[in-house]
Coordinates of C-alpha atoms in Angstrom, one line a residue:
M194 CA -18.6 -216.4 42.0
N195 CA -19.2 -220.1 41.9
P196 CA -16.7 -222.0 44.1
D197 CA -16.4 -224.7 41.5
D198 CA -14.8 -222.2 39.1
R199 CA -11.8 -221.5 41.4
P200 CA -8.7 -223.6 41.9
Q201 CA -9.3 -225.9 44.8
L202 CA -6.2 -225.1 47.0
P203 CA -6.1 -226.0 50.7
L204 CA -7.0 -223.0 53.0
E205 CA -3.5 -223.1 54.6
E206 CA -1.9 -222.8 51.1
K207 CA -4.2 -219.8 50.2
L208 CA -3.3 -218.0 53.5
R209 CA 0.4 -218.5 52.7
V210 CA 0.2 -216.9 49.2
L211 CA -2.1 -214.0 50.0
P212 CA -1.2 -210.7 48.2
K213 CA -0.1 -207.6 50.0
S214 CA -2.3 -205.3 47.9
P215 CA -5.7 -203.7 48.8
G216 CA -8.8 -205.7 48.0
V217 CA -11.8 -207.6 49.1
Y218 CA -11.8 -211.0 50.9
I219 CA -14.7 -213.5 50.9
F220 CA -15.1 -216.3 53.5
R221 CA -17.1 -219.4 52.7
D222 CA -18.4 -222.2 54.8
A223 CA -18.1 -226.0 54.2
G224 CA -20.9 -225.8 51.7
G225 CA -19.3 -223.1 49.7
K226 CA -21.8 -220.5 50.9
I227 CA -20.5 -216.9 51.4
I228 CA -20.7 -216.1 55.1
Y229 CA -18.6 -212.9 55.3
I230 CA -17.2 -210.2 52.9
G231 CA -14.7 -207.6 54.0
K232 CA -12.2 -205.1 52.7
A233 CA -8.5 -204.6 53.6
S234 CA -5.7 -202.2 52.8
V235 CA -3.3 -205.2 53.0
L236 CA -5.1 -208.5 52.2
R237 CA -2.3 -210.7 53.6
N238 CA -2.3 -209.0 57.1
R239 CA -6.1 -208.6 57.4
V240 CA -7.1 -212.2 56.4
R241 CA -4.4 -213.9 58.4
S242 CA -5.5 -212.0 61.5
Y243 CA -8.6 -214.0 61.6
F244 CA -6.7 -217.2 62.1
Q245 CA -4.3 -216.1 64.9
D246 CA -4.6 -217.9 68.2
R247 CA -6.5 -215.2 70.1
N248 CA -9.7 -214.6 71.9
D249 CA -11.1 -211.1 71.8
G250 CA -14.1 -211.9 74.0
R251 CA -16.7 -211.9 71.2
P252 CA -18.4 -215.3 70.9
Q253 CA -19.7 -214.1 67.5
F254 CA -16.2 -213.7 66.2
E255 CA -15.3 -217.3 67.3
Q256 CA -18.5 -218.5 65.5
L257 CA -17.4 -216.8 62.3
V258 CA -13.8 -218.2 62.3
S259 CA -15.0 -221.7 63.3
R260 CA -17.1 -221.8 60.1
I261 CA -14.5 -220.6 57.6
R262 CA -13.4 -223.4 55.2
D263 CA -12.4 -221.3 52.2
V264 CA -11.2 -217.8 51.4
E265 CA -11.3 -215.9 48.1
V266 CA -9.6 -212.6 47.5
I267 CA -10.1 -209.9 44.9
P268 CA -7.2 -207.5 44.7
T269 CA -7.9 -203.9 43.7
D270 CA -5.8 -200.9 42.8
S271 CA -6.8 -198.9 45.8
E272 CA -8.6 -199.0 49.2
L273 CA -11.4 -196.9 47.6
E274 CA -12.0 -199.5 44.9
A275 CA -12.0 -202.1 47.6
L276 CA -14.7 -200.2 49.6
M277 CA -16.9 -199.8 46.5
L278 CA -16.6 -203.5 45.6
E279 CA -17.2 -204.6 49.1
S280 CA -20.4 -202.5 49.3
T281 CA -21.7 -203.9 46.0
L282 CA -20.9 -207.5 46.9
I283 CA -22.6 -207.2 50.4
R284 CA -25.8 -205.9 48.9
Q285 CA -25.8 -208.7 46.3
E286 CA -24.9 -211.7 48.5
K287 CA -26.2 -210.6 52.0
P288 CA -23.7 -212.8 53.9
R289 CA -24.8 -214.1 57.3
F290 CA -22.0 -212.5 59.3
N291 CA -22.1 -209.1 57.6
I292 CA -24.2 -206.3 59.0
D293 CA -27.7 -206.3 57.6
L294 CA -29.2 -202.7 57.5
R295 CA -32.9 -202.7 57.1
D296 CA -35.4 -199.8 57.3
D297 CA -38.5 -200.1 59.4
K298 CA -40.5 -199.6 56.2
S299 CA -39.6 -198.9 52.6
F300 CA -38.9 -195.2 52.5
P301 CA -40.1 -193.3 49.5
F302 CA -38.0 -191.4 46.9
L303 CA -38.9 -188.6 44.5
R304 CA -38.1 -189.7 41.0
I305 CA -37.5 -187.4 38.0
T306 CA -37.5 -189.5 34.8
S307 CA -35.0 -189.2 32.0
E308 CA -37.7 -188.8 29.3
P309 CA -37.6 -185.8 26.9
Y310 CA -40.4 -184.3 29.0
P311 CA -39.6 -185.7 32.4
R312 CA -42.3 -186.9 34.8
I313 CA -42.0 -186.5 38.6
F314 CA -43.6 -189.0 41.0
L315 CA -43.0 -191.0 44.2
T316 CA -41.5 -194.5 44.2
R317 CA -40.2 -196.9 46.8
H318 CA -38.1 -198.9 44.4
P319 CA -35.4 -196.9 42.6
V320 CA -34.1 -198.4 39.3
S321 CA -31.0 -197.6 37.3
D322 CA -32.5 -196.2 34.2
G323 CA -31.0 -192.7 34.1
S324 CA -33.7 -191.1 36.3
K325 CA -32.8 -188.7 39.1
Y326 CA -33.8 -189.6 42.6
Y327 CA -34.3 -187.5 45.8
G328 CA -34.5 -189.1 49.2
P329 CA -35.1 -191.2 51.1
F330 CA -37.9 -189.3 52.9
S331 CA -39.4 -190.2 56.2
D332 CA -42.6 -188.2 56.2
L333 CA -44.8 -189.6 53.4
F334 CA -47.7 -187.2 54.2
H335 CA -45.5 -184.2 54.0
L336 CA -43.8 -185.5 50.8
K337 CA -47.2 -186.0 49.0
G338 CA -48.2 -182.5 50.0
L339 CA -44.9 -181.1 48.7
L340 CA -45.2 -183.0 45.4
R341 CA -48.8 -181.8 44.9
V342 CA -47.9 -178.2 45.5
L343 CA -44.8 -178.2 43.4
R344 CA -46.5 -179.9 40.5
G345 CA -49.3 -177.3 40.5
L346 CA -46.9 -174.4 41.1
L347 CA -44.5 -175.3 38.4
K348 CA -47.1 -176.9 36.1
I349 CA -45.3 -180.3 35.8
R350 CA -47.3 -182.9 33.8
T351 CA -48.9 -185.8 35.6
C352 CA -49.9 -187.9 32.5
N353 CA -48.1 -191.0 31.3
L354 CA -47.9 -190.0 27.7
A355 CA -44.7 -190.9 25.8
L356 CA -44.0 -187.4 24.7
S357 CA -41.4 -186.6 22.1
E358 CA -40.9 -183.5 19.9
E359 CA -41.6 -185.6 16.8
L360 CA -44.9 -186.9 18.0
I361 CA -45.9 -183.5 19.3
A362 CA -45.1 -182.0 15.9
R363 CA -47.3 -184.6 14.3
G364 CA -50.2 -183.7 16.5
K365 CA -50.6 -187.1 18.1
F366 CA -51.8 -185.7 21.5
K367 CA -54.7 -183.5 22.8
S368 CA -54.7 -181.2 25.8
C369 CA -56.4 -182.6 28.9
L370 CA -58.3 -181.3 31.9
E371 CA -55.0 -180.4 33.7
F372 CA -54.3 -177.7 31.1
H373 CA -57.8 -176.3 31.3
I374 CA -57.8 -175.9 35.1
G375 CA -54.3 -174.3 35.0
R376 CA -52.2 -177.1 36.4
C377 CA -50.2 -177.9 33.3
N378 CA -49.0 -175.8 30.3
A379 CA -49.7 -178.6 27.9
P380 CA -46.3 -179.3 26.3
C381 CA -48.1 -182.2 24.6
V382 CA -49.7 -179.8 22.1
A383 CA -46.7 -177.5 21.9
H384 CA -48.4 -174.9 24.1
E385 CA -45.0 -174.8 26.0
S386 CA -41.6 -175.4 24.5
R387 CA -39.4 -178.3 25.7
A388 CA -36.8 -175.7 26.9
D389 CA -39.4 -173.9 29.0
Y390 CA -40.6 -177.2 30.4
L391 CA -37.1 -178.4 31.3
R392 CA -36.5 -175.0 33.1
R393 CA -39.5 -175.8 35.3
V394 CA -38.2 -179.2 36.0
A395 CA -34.9 -177.6 37.0
D396 CA -36.8 -175.3 39.3
F397 CA -38.4 -178.4 40.9
H398 CA -34.9 -179.8 41.4
E399 CA -33.7 -176.6 43.1
V400 CA -36.7 -176.6 45.5
V401 CA -36.4 -180.3 46.6
S402 CA -32.7 -179.9 47.0
G403 CA -33.2 -177.2 49.5
K404 CA -31.9 -174.5 47.2
G405 CA -35.2 -173.1 46.1
S406 CA -35.1 -169.6 47.6
D407 CA -34.2 -168.0 44.2
V408 CA -37.0 -170.0 42.5
I409 CA -39.6 -168.8 45.1
Q410 CA -38.3 -165.2 44.8
R411 CA -38.7 -165.3 41.1
L412 CA -42.3 -166.7 41.4
E413 CA -43.2 -163.9 43.8
Q414 CA -41.9 -161.4 41.2
E415 CA -44.1 -163.2 38.6
L416 CA -47.0 -162.9 41.0
E417 CA -46.5 -159.1 41.2
A418 CA -46.2 -158.9 37.4
L419 CA -49.5 -160.7 36.9
A420 CA -51.3 -158.4 39.3
E421 CA -49.9 -155.4 37.5
R422 CA -51.2 -156.7 34.2
L423 CA -54.6 -157.2 35.9
K424 CA -54.5 -161.0 35.5
F425 CA -56.0 -161.5 38.9
E426 CA -57.3 -165.0 38.4
E427 CA -53.8 -166.3 37.5
A428 CA -52.3 -164.2 40.2
A429 CA -54.7 -165.6 42.8
Q430 CA -53.8 -169.2 41.8
L431 CA -50.1 -168.5 42.0
R432 CA -50.6 -166.8 45.3
D433 CA -52.4 -169.9 46.7
W434 CA -49.7 -172.2 45.5
L435 CA -46.9 -170.1 47.0
S436 CA -48.9 -169.9 50.3
A437 CA -49.2 -173.7 50.4
L438 CA -45.5 -174.1 49.7
N439 CA -44.6 -171.7 52.5
G440 CA -46.9 -173.6 54.8
L441 CA -45.2 -176.9 54.0
T442 CA -41.8 -175.3 54.5
E443 CA -42.7 -173.8 57.9
R444 CA -43.6 -177.2 59.2
Q445 CA -39.9 -178.1 59.1
K446 CA -38.3 -177.4 62.4
V447 CA -35.4 -174.8 62.2
I448 CA -32.3 -176.4 63.7
S449 CA -29.5 -174.1 62.6
A450 CA -29.3 -170.5 61.6
E451 CA -26.7 -171.6 59.0
P452 CA -28.0 -172.8 55.6
V453 CA -26.3 -176.2 56.1
H454 CA -27.1 -179.6 54.6
R455 CA -26.3 -182.1 57.5
D456 CA -27.0 -185.6 58.5
V457 CA -26.8 -186.4 62.3
I458 CA -26.3 -190.1 63.1
G459 CA -27.3 -191.9 66.2
L460 CA -26.5 -195.6 66.9
A461 CA -27.5 -198.0 69.6
V462 CA -26.3 -201.6 69.8
E463 CA -27.0 -204.6 72.0
D464 CA -25.6 -208.0 71.3
D465 CA -26.1 -208.8 67.6
V466 CA -28.8 -206.2 66.9
G467 CA -28.9 -202.4 66.8
C468 CA -30.8 -199.3 65.6
M469 CA -29.5 -196.3 63.6
A470 CA -31.3 -193.0 63.6
I471 CA -30.6 -190.3 61.0
F472 CA -31.7 -186.7 61.3
Q473 CA -31.8 -185.0 57.9
I474 CA -31.1 -181.3 58.0
R475 CA -31.4 -179.3 54.8
N476 CA -30.9 -175.5 54.7
G477 CA -30.8 -175.5 58.5
R478 CA -34.2 -177.2 58.7
M479 CA -35.1 -180.7 59.9
V480 CA -36.7 -182.3 56.9
G481 CA -36.7 -185.9 57.9
R482 CA -35.9 -188.6 60.5
L483 CA -35.0 -192.1 59.3
H484 CA -34.8 -195.2 61.3
Y485 CA -32.9 -198.4 60.4
R486 CA -32.5 -201.7 62.2
L487 CA -29.2 -203.5 62.1
R488 CA -28.8 -207.3 62.3
H489 CA -26.0 -209.8 62.2
L490 CA -23.6 -207.6 64.2
K491 CA -21.7 -210.8 65.1
A492 CA -18.0 -210.2 64.2
Q493 CA -18.0 -206.4 64.4
S494 CA -16.6 -203.9 66.9
G495 CA -18.4 -200.6 67.7
G496 CA -16.5 -198.5 65.1
E497 CA -16.8 -201.2 62.5
I498 CA -20.6 -201.4 63.0
L499 CA -21.0 -197.6 62.5
Q500 CA -18.8 -197.6 59.4
S501 CA -20.5 -200.6 57.8
A502 CA -24.0 -199.1 58.5
L503 CA -23.0 -195.8 57.0
E504 CA -21.5 -197.5 53.9
Q505 CA -24.8 -199.4 53.3
Y506 CA -27.0 -196.4 53.9
Y507 CA -25.1 -194.0 51.7
A508 CA -24.8 -196.6 49.0
D509 CA -28.5 -196.3 48.4
V510 CA -29.3 -192.6 49.0
A511 CA -30.0 -190.2 46.2
T512 CA -29.0 -186.9 47.8
F513 CA -26.0 -186.2 50.0
P514 CA -25.3 -183.7 52.8
T515 CA -22.2 -181.6 53.1
E516 CA -21.7 -182.6 56.8
V517 CA -22.2 -185.9 58.6
Y518 CA -22.1 -185.7 62.4
L519 CA -21.2 -189.0 64.1
P520 CA -21.5 -190.3 67.7
D521 CA -18.0 -192.0 67.4
A522 CA -15.0 -192.1 65.1
V523 CA -14.9 -194.8 62.4
P524 CA -11.9 -196.9 61.7
D525 CA -11.3 -195.8 58.1
E526 CA -12.6 -192.2 58.3
P527 CA -10.4 -190.8 55.4
L528 CA -11.4 -193.6 53.1
L529 CA -15.1 -193.3 54.0
R530 CA -14.9 -189.5 53.4
Q531 CA -13.2 -190.0 50.0
W532 CA -15.9 -192.6 49.0
L533 CA -18.7 -190.2 50.1
Q534 CA -17.3 -187.3 48.1
Q535 CA -17.0 -189.5 45.0
R536 CA -20.6 -190.6 45.4
A537 CA -21.9 -187.1 46.2
G538 CA -19.9 -185.1 43.7
H539 CA -19.0 -182.6 46.3
R540 CA -17.0 -182.3 49.6
V541 CA -18.5 -184.2 52.6
E542 CA -17.1 -183.7 56.1
L543 CA -17.3 -186.4 58.8
R544 CA -17.2 -184.9 62.3
V545 CA -17.6 -186.1 65.9
P546 CA -18.7 -183.1 67.9
E547 CA -17.6 -183.1 71.5
R548 CA -19.4 -180.1 73.0
G549 CA -22.0 -177.4 72.4
E550 CA -25.3 -177.6 70.5
K551 CA -23.9 -180.0 67.8
A552 CA -22.9 -182.5 70.4
Q553 CA -26.3 -182.2 72.1
F554 CA -28.0 -182.9 68.8
V555 CA -25.9 -186.0 68.2
E556 CA -26.9 -187.1 71.8
L557 CA -30.5 -186.6 70.8
A558 CA -30.0 -188.9 67.8
Q559 CA -28.3 -191.4 70.1
K560 CA -31.3 -191.3 72.5
N561 CA -33.7 -191.7 69.6
A562 CA -31.7 -194.8 68.4
A563 CA -31.7 -196.2 71.9
L564 CA -35.4 -195.8 72.3
L565 CA -36.0 -197.6 69.0
L566 CA -33.7 -200.4 70.1
G567 CA -35.5 -200.7 73.4
E568 CA -38.9 -200.9 71.7
S569 CA -37.5 -203.6 69.4
Q570 CA -36.0 -205.6 72.3
L571 CA -39.3 -205.4 74.2
A572 CA -41.1 -206.8 71.2
R573 CA -38.5 -209.5 71.0
Q574 CA -38.9 -210.4 74.6
S575 CA -42.7 -210.5 74.4
Q576 CA -42.3 -213.3 71.9
D577 CA -39.7 -215.1 73.9
R578 CA -40.5 -216.4 77.4
I579 CA -36.7 -216.4 78.3
P580 CA -35.1 -212.9 78.3
H581 CA -32.3 -212.7 75.7
S582 CA -29.9 -211.2 78.2
L583 CA -30.1 -214.5 80.3
K584 CA -29.2 -216.5 77.2
Q585 CA -26.3 -214.2 76.5
L586 CA -25.1 -214.4 80.1
Q587 CA -25.1 -218.2 80.0
A588 CA -23.3 -218.2 76.7
H589 CA -20.6 -215.6 77.7
F590 CA -19.7 -217.4 80.9
K591 CA -20.5 -221.0 80.0
L592 CA -22.9 -221.4 82.9
P593 CA -24.2 -224.9 83.5
A594 CA -27.8 -223.6 83.7
L595 CA -29.8 -220.6 82.6
P596 CA -29.2 -217.9 85.3
V597 CA -32.9 -217.5 86.1
T598 CA -32.1 -216.5 89.7
I599 CA -29.2 -214.1 90.3
A600 CA -28.2 -213.1 93.9
A601 CA -25.9 -210.1 94.2
F602 CA -23.9 -209.0 97.3
D603 CA -22.4 -205.6 98.2
I604 CA -20.7 -204.0 101.2
S605 CA -21.2 -200.4 102.4
N606 CA -19.4 -198.6 105.2
L607 CA -18.1 -195.1 106.1
M608 CA -14.6 -195.0 107.8
G609 CA -15.3 -198.4 109.3
T610 CA -18.6 -197.4 111.0
D611 CA -22.0 -198.9 110.4
K612 CA -20.7 -201.7 108.3
V613 CA -23.6 -203.3 106.4
A614 CA -24.1 -205.6 103.4
S615 CA -27.0 -206.1 101.0
M616 CA -28.2 -209.0 99.0
V617 CA -30.6 -208.4 96.0
V618 CA -32.2 -211.1 93.9
F619 CA -33.2 -210.9 90.3
V620 CA -35.6 -213.6 88.8
N621 CA -35.9 -213.8 85.0
G622 CA -33.9 -210.6 84.7
R623 CA -36.3 -208.6 87.0
A624 CA -35.8 -207.4 90.6
S625 CA -37.6 -209.6 93.2
R626 CA -37.7 -207.2 96.1
S627 CA -39.4 -209.6 98.4
Q628 CA -36.2 -211.7 98.4
Y629 CA -33.9 -208.7 99.2
R630 CA -31.9 -209.0 102.5
R631 CA -29.7 -206.7 104.5
Y632 CA -27.1 -207.5 107.0
Q633 CA -25.1 -205.7 109.7
I634 CA -21.5 -206.9 109.7
K635 CA -20.7 -208.3 113.2
G636 CA -17.4 -210.1 113.1
V637 CA -15.2 -207.7 111.3
A638 CA -13.2 -204.9 113.0
G639 CA -12.2 -201.8 111.0
I640 CA -12.3 -201.4 107.3
D641 CA -12.0 -204.9 105.7
D642 CA -14.3 -205.3 102.7
F643 CA -12.9 -208.8 101.9
A644 CA -13.6 -210.1 105.4
A645 CA -17.1 -208.4 105.4
M646 CA -17.9 -210.1 102.0
K647 CA -16.8 -213.5 103.3
E648 CA -19.0 -213.1 106.4
V649 CA -22.2 -212.1 104.6
V650 CA -21.8 -214.7 101.9
G651 CA -21.1 -217.3 104.6
R652 CA -24.1 -216.3 106.6
R653 CA -26.5 -216.4 103.6
F654 CA -25.4 -219.8 102.3
L655 CA -25.4 -221.3 105.8
R656 CA -29.0 -220.3 106.2
L657 CA -29.9 -221.7 102.8
Q658 CA -28.3 -225.0 103.8
R659 CA -30.1 -225.1 107.2
E660 CA -33.5 -224.3 105.6
H661 CA -32.8 -226.6 102.6
E662 CA -33.5 -223.8 100.2
A663 CA -32.4 -223.9 96.6
L664 CA -29.2 -222.1 95.7
P665 CA -29.2 -219.3 93.2
D666 CA -28.2 -220.0 89.6
L667 CA -25.6 -217.3 89.7
V668 CA -23.9 -215.3 92.5
L669 CA -22.7 -211.8 91.6
I670 CA -20.1 -210.1 93.9
D671 CA -19.7 -206.3 93.7
G672 CA -15.9 -206.1 93.4
G673 CA -12.8 -207.5 91.8
K674 CA -10.5 -210.4 92.6
G675 CA -10.2 -209.7 96.3
Q676 CA -14.0 -209.7 97.0
L677 CA -14.5 -212.7 94.7
H678 CA -11.8 -214.8 96.5
A679 CA -13.3 -213.9 99.9
A680 CA -16.8 -215.1 98.7
L681 CA -15.2 -218.3 97.3
D682 CA -13.5 -219.0 100.7
A683 CA -16.9 -218.7 102.4
L684 CA -18.5 -221.1 100.0
H685 CA -15.6 -223.6 100.2
Q686 CA -15.8 -223.7 104.0
L687 CA -19.5 -224.6 103.7
G688 CA -18.7 -227.3 101.2
V689 CA -20.5 -225.4 98.3
A690 CA -18.1 -226.2 95.4
S691 CA -20.3 -226.0 92.3
Q692 CA -21.9 -222.6 92.8
P693 CA -21.5 -220.3 89.7
I694 CA -20.1 -217.0 90.8
L695 CA -18.7 -213.8 89.2
G696 CA -17.1 -210.6 90.3
L697 CA -17.9 -207.3 88.7
A698 CA -15.5 -204.4 89.4
K699 CA -16.9 -200.9 89.3
T700 CA -13.8 -199.0 87.9
L701 CA -13.5 -200.5 84.5
E702 CA -16.6 -202.7 84.5
E703 CA -14.3 -205.8 84.5
V704 CA -15.8 -209.3 85.0
Y705 CA -13.8 -211.9 87.0
I706 CA -14.4 -215.6 87.2
P707 CA -12.9 -218.1 89.6
G708 CA -9.5 -219.5 88.7
D709 CA -8.6 -216.7 86.2
P710 CA -6.4 -213.8 87.4
L711 CA -7.3 -211.7 84.4
P712 CA -10.7 -210.1 83.8
L713 CA -12.8 -211.3 80.9
N714 CA -13.2 -209.0 77.8
I715 CA -16.9 -208.6 77.5
P716 CA -18.2 -206.3 74.8
R717 CA -19.7 -203.0 76.2
N718 CA -22.8 -203.5 74.1
S719 CA -23.5 -207.0 75.5
S720 CA -26.9 -207.4 77.1
A721 CA -25.3 -209.8 79.5
L722 CA -22.9 -207.1 80.8
K723 CA -25.8 -204.6 81.0
L724 CA -27.8 -207.0 83.1
L725 CA -24.8 -207.6 85.4
Q726 CA -24.4 -203.9 85.8
Q727 CA -28.1 -203.4 86.6
V728 CA -28.0 -206.1 89.3
R729 CA -24.7 -204.8 90.8
D730 CA -26.0 -201.2 90.8
E731 CA -29.2 -202.3 92.6
A732 CA -27.2 -204.2 95.2
H733 CA -25.1 -201.1 95.8
R734 CA -28.2 -198.8 96.0
F735 CA -29.8 -201.1 98.6
A736 CA -26.7 -201.3 100.7
V737 CA -26.1 -197.6 100.7
F738 CA -29.8 -197.0 101.6
Y739 CA -29.5 -199.3 104.6
H740 CA -26.2 -197.7 105.6
R741 CA -27.7 -194.2 105.6
Q742 CA -30.7 -195.4 107.7
L743 CA -28.4 -196.8 110.4
R744 CA -26.2 -193.7 110.4
K745 CA -29.2 -191.4 110.9
K746 CA -30.5 -193.6 113.6
R747 CA -27.1 -193.8 115.3
T748 CA -26.8 -190.0 115.1
L749 CA -30.2 -189.4 116.7
F750 CA -29.5 -192.0 119.4
S751 CA -26.2 -190.3 120.3
V752 CA -27.7 -186.8 120.5
L753 CA -30.6 -187.9 122.7
D754 CA -28.3 -189.6 125.1
E755 CA -27.0 -186.2 126.1
V756 CA -30.5 -185.0 127.2
D757 CA -31.5 -185.2 130.9
G758 CA -34.4 -187.5 131.6
I759 CA -34.1 -189.4 128.3
G760 CA -33.5 -193.1 128.6
P761 CA -34.0 -196.0 126.2
A762 CA -37.9 -196.1 126.5
R763 CA -38.4 -192.3 126.1
R764 CA -35.8 -192.2 123.3
K765 CA -37.8 -194.9 121.5
L766 CA -41.0 -192.9 121.9
L767 CA -39.5 -189.7 120.4
L768 CA -37.9 -191.7 117.5
T769 CA -41.2 -193.3 116.7
H770 CA -43.1 -190.1 116.9
F771 CA -40.7 -187.7 115.0
Q772 CA -38.9 -190.2 112.7
S773 CA -35.9 -188.0 112.2
L774 CA -33.5 -185.8 114.0
K775 CA -34.4 -182.8 111.8
K776 CA -38.1 -183.1 112.7
L777 CA -37.3 -183.5 116.4
E778 CA -35.0 -180.5 116.4
G779 CA -37.6 -178.3 114.8
A780 CA -40.5 -179.4 117.1
T781 CA -42.2 -176.8 119.2
L782 CA -42.6 -177.2 123.0
E783 CA -46.3 -178.0 122.6
E784 CA -45.5 -180.7 120.0
L785 CA -43.0 -182.3 122.4
E786 CA -45.4 -182.2 125.3
S787 CA -48.1 -183.8 123.1
V788 CA -46.0 -187.0 122.8
A789 CA -47.6 -189.7 125.0
G790 CA -45.2 -190.9 127.7
I791 CA -43.1 -187.7 127.7
P792 CA -43.6 -185.6 130.9
P793 CA -43.7 -181.8 130.6
L794 CA -40.4 -181.3 132.4
V795 CA -38.6 -183.8 130.0
A796 CA -40.2 -182.2 127.0
R797 CA -38.8 -178.8 128.3
S798 CA -35.4 -180.4 128.6
V799 CA -35.5 -181.7 125.0
F800 CA -36.7 -178.3 123.8
D801 CA -34.0 -176.4 125.7
F802 CA -31.3 -178.8 124.4
F803 CA -32.1 -177.9 120.8
H804 CA -33.0 -174.3 121.6
P805 CA -30.6 -173.0 124.3
P806 CA -32.0 -170.1 126.4
D807 CA -29.6 -167.7 124.8
S808 CA -31.1 -168.3 121.5
H809 CA -34.6 -167.4 122.9
D810 CA -33.4 -163.9 123.7
A811 CA -31.6 -163.3 120.4
V812 CA -33.3 -160.8 118.2

């Protein structure tokens, strides 16, 4: 795959003569280094799509296209062959812009060697030598216990001797301690035939594959037979091994009453990193939980990320489920299913459950993946003094400075009453509550959110100018084009022309910038968008909270105005004492009379207002 071995045609010429067949395409940079490998059902259409004049809102996509200086294609006979070749090449080359799937640690496998008398042991590095592998497994402690029990139960050899029937026949070996303590049947000295030994290895295969119920039942029958023949010592040893095996099995959580083999996938993505969680269910029991970290998610959409991660994971596993539950659909689901069935040797179903327990279990895997991603991001931020989301925010919107200080405005009213606004401030991606401000809208009649937004932004920036305070690095307006234009009008009237400002509409989470009538296409997994949503939601919460306070206060004021003997001073005393209308309404006469400054007759008037005389007599 040396670039010097290929005809050096210009990139434009290669794009013109691309084949229409399925295949794999390889992008290289100016130095000839592979930066991306992909597959296509029609190479001509797929490769040319990268060079169309478009902007899909992903800076990472633009970064990839800007680096492409050469393209190489490898036609295949089918899409399935293209998928298999792509998977192999990605693992070999590890291109910068392809997804990099890495486990938190090197998960162990069970290995059954291809020797005449197979050995069984743990390994973290599978090799292609004809051995059979089972895994990967997530619980090393449980796996070691299972291996120890099964070796003793089935009497699988633990030695490293190069056993062969010829050498055994020539008497080259001697029985060891394992034979004398009953943990091995010593095939090395022909105490057990090769056929019998291979049967025990097959039993081991059945048990670790989750199909060992017949094996265990047969061993229990063997236990009864030993007891009947009065071989109590052998029976006791077999009983102990079976008890240990059952104990290990009982530790596995029962998930389904069906004897299913199922993988449940959870995926969480933020910017160019992500986490994938895999719950392994075998025979209806949870036997493992694997965690993988994903990097280089630069030029991928959500479905592409999930599919690529699944292709990389199942390219390395040794055992396959019959069902895979996914959080979302993948772009090439029929092709992926066909590839999995070829790898597994049996039918594999891909499903996206929408309701019921299965959907809840996928949601649990999703939460697990999100938790892992959150932990990873926290560790990342602890090493970086500048939050990653701020860097992404600056890059997405081409801000002149890092948005260390973000001020967000929101309007709240109910049928035109108690019109209020809020301003919240975030510093370094965190809420700075000491800088929160709330406003009553004074110069707007009726329901006019645009005019209200213009008023509150104008009032805030006028005060900043008068007090010579620093302007925020970014202003966020809760709303779409209308609210954004209203805020811009207020800034222009004050002569503030260079203030970075954005509008975030609630309905479709669309981001608007000045001068562009269309919203920007920001990826849903962007940490920049998530930060904007967090700031906008906090501004909305603060505005609604203030609005409710005013409404309660206004309601209490209007009610007390109807009580004889209550004027502004006494109303204030009652409000201060009882805090809410509900508490005042439920107060007893004695509690009302105990309020300093409230005469007994006025207390009686308040009590009778909330408790009419007719209600006293009601029984």
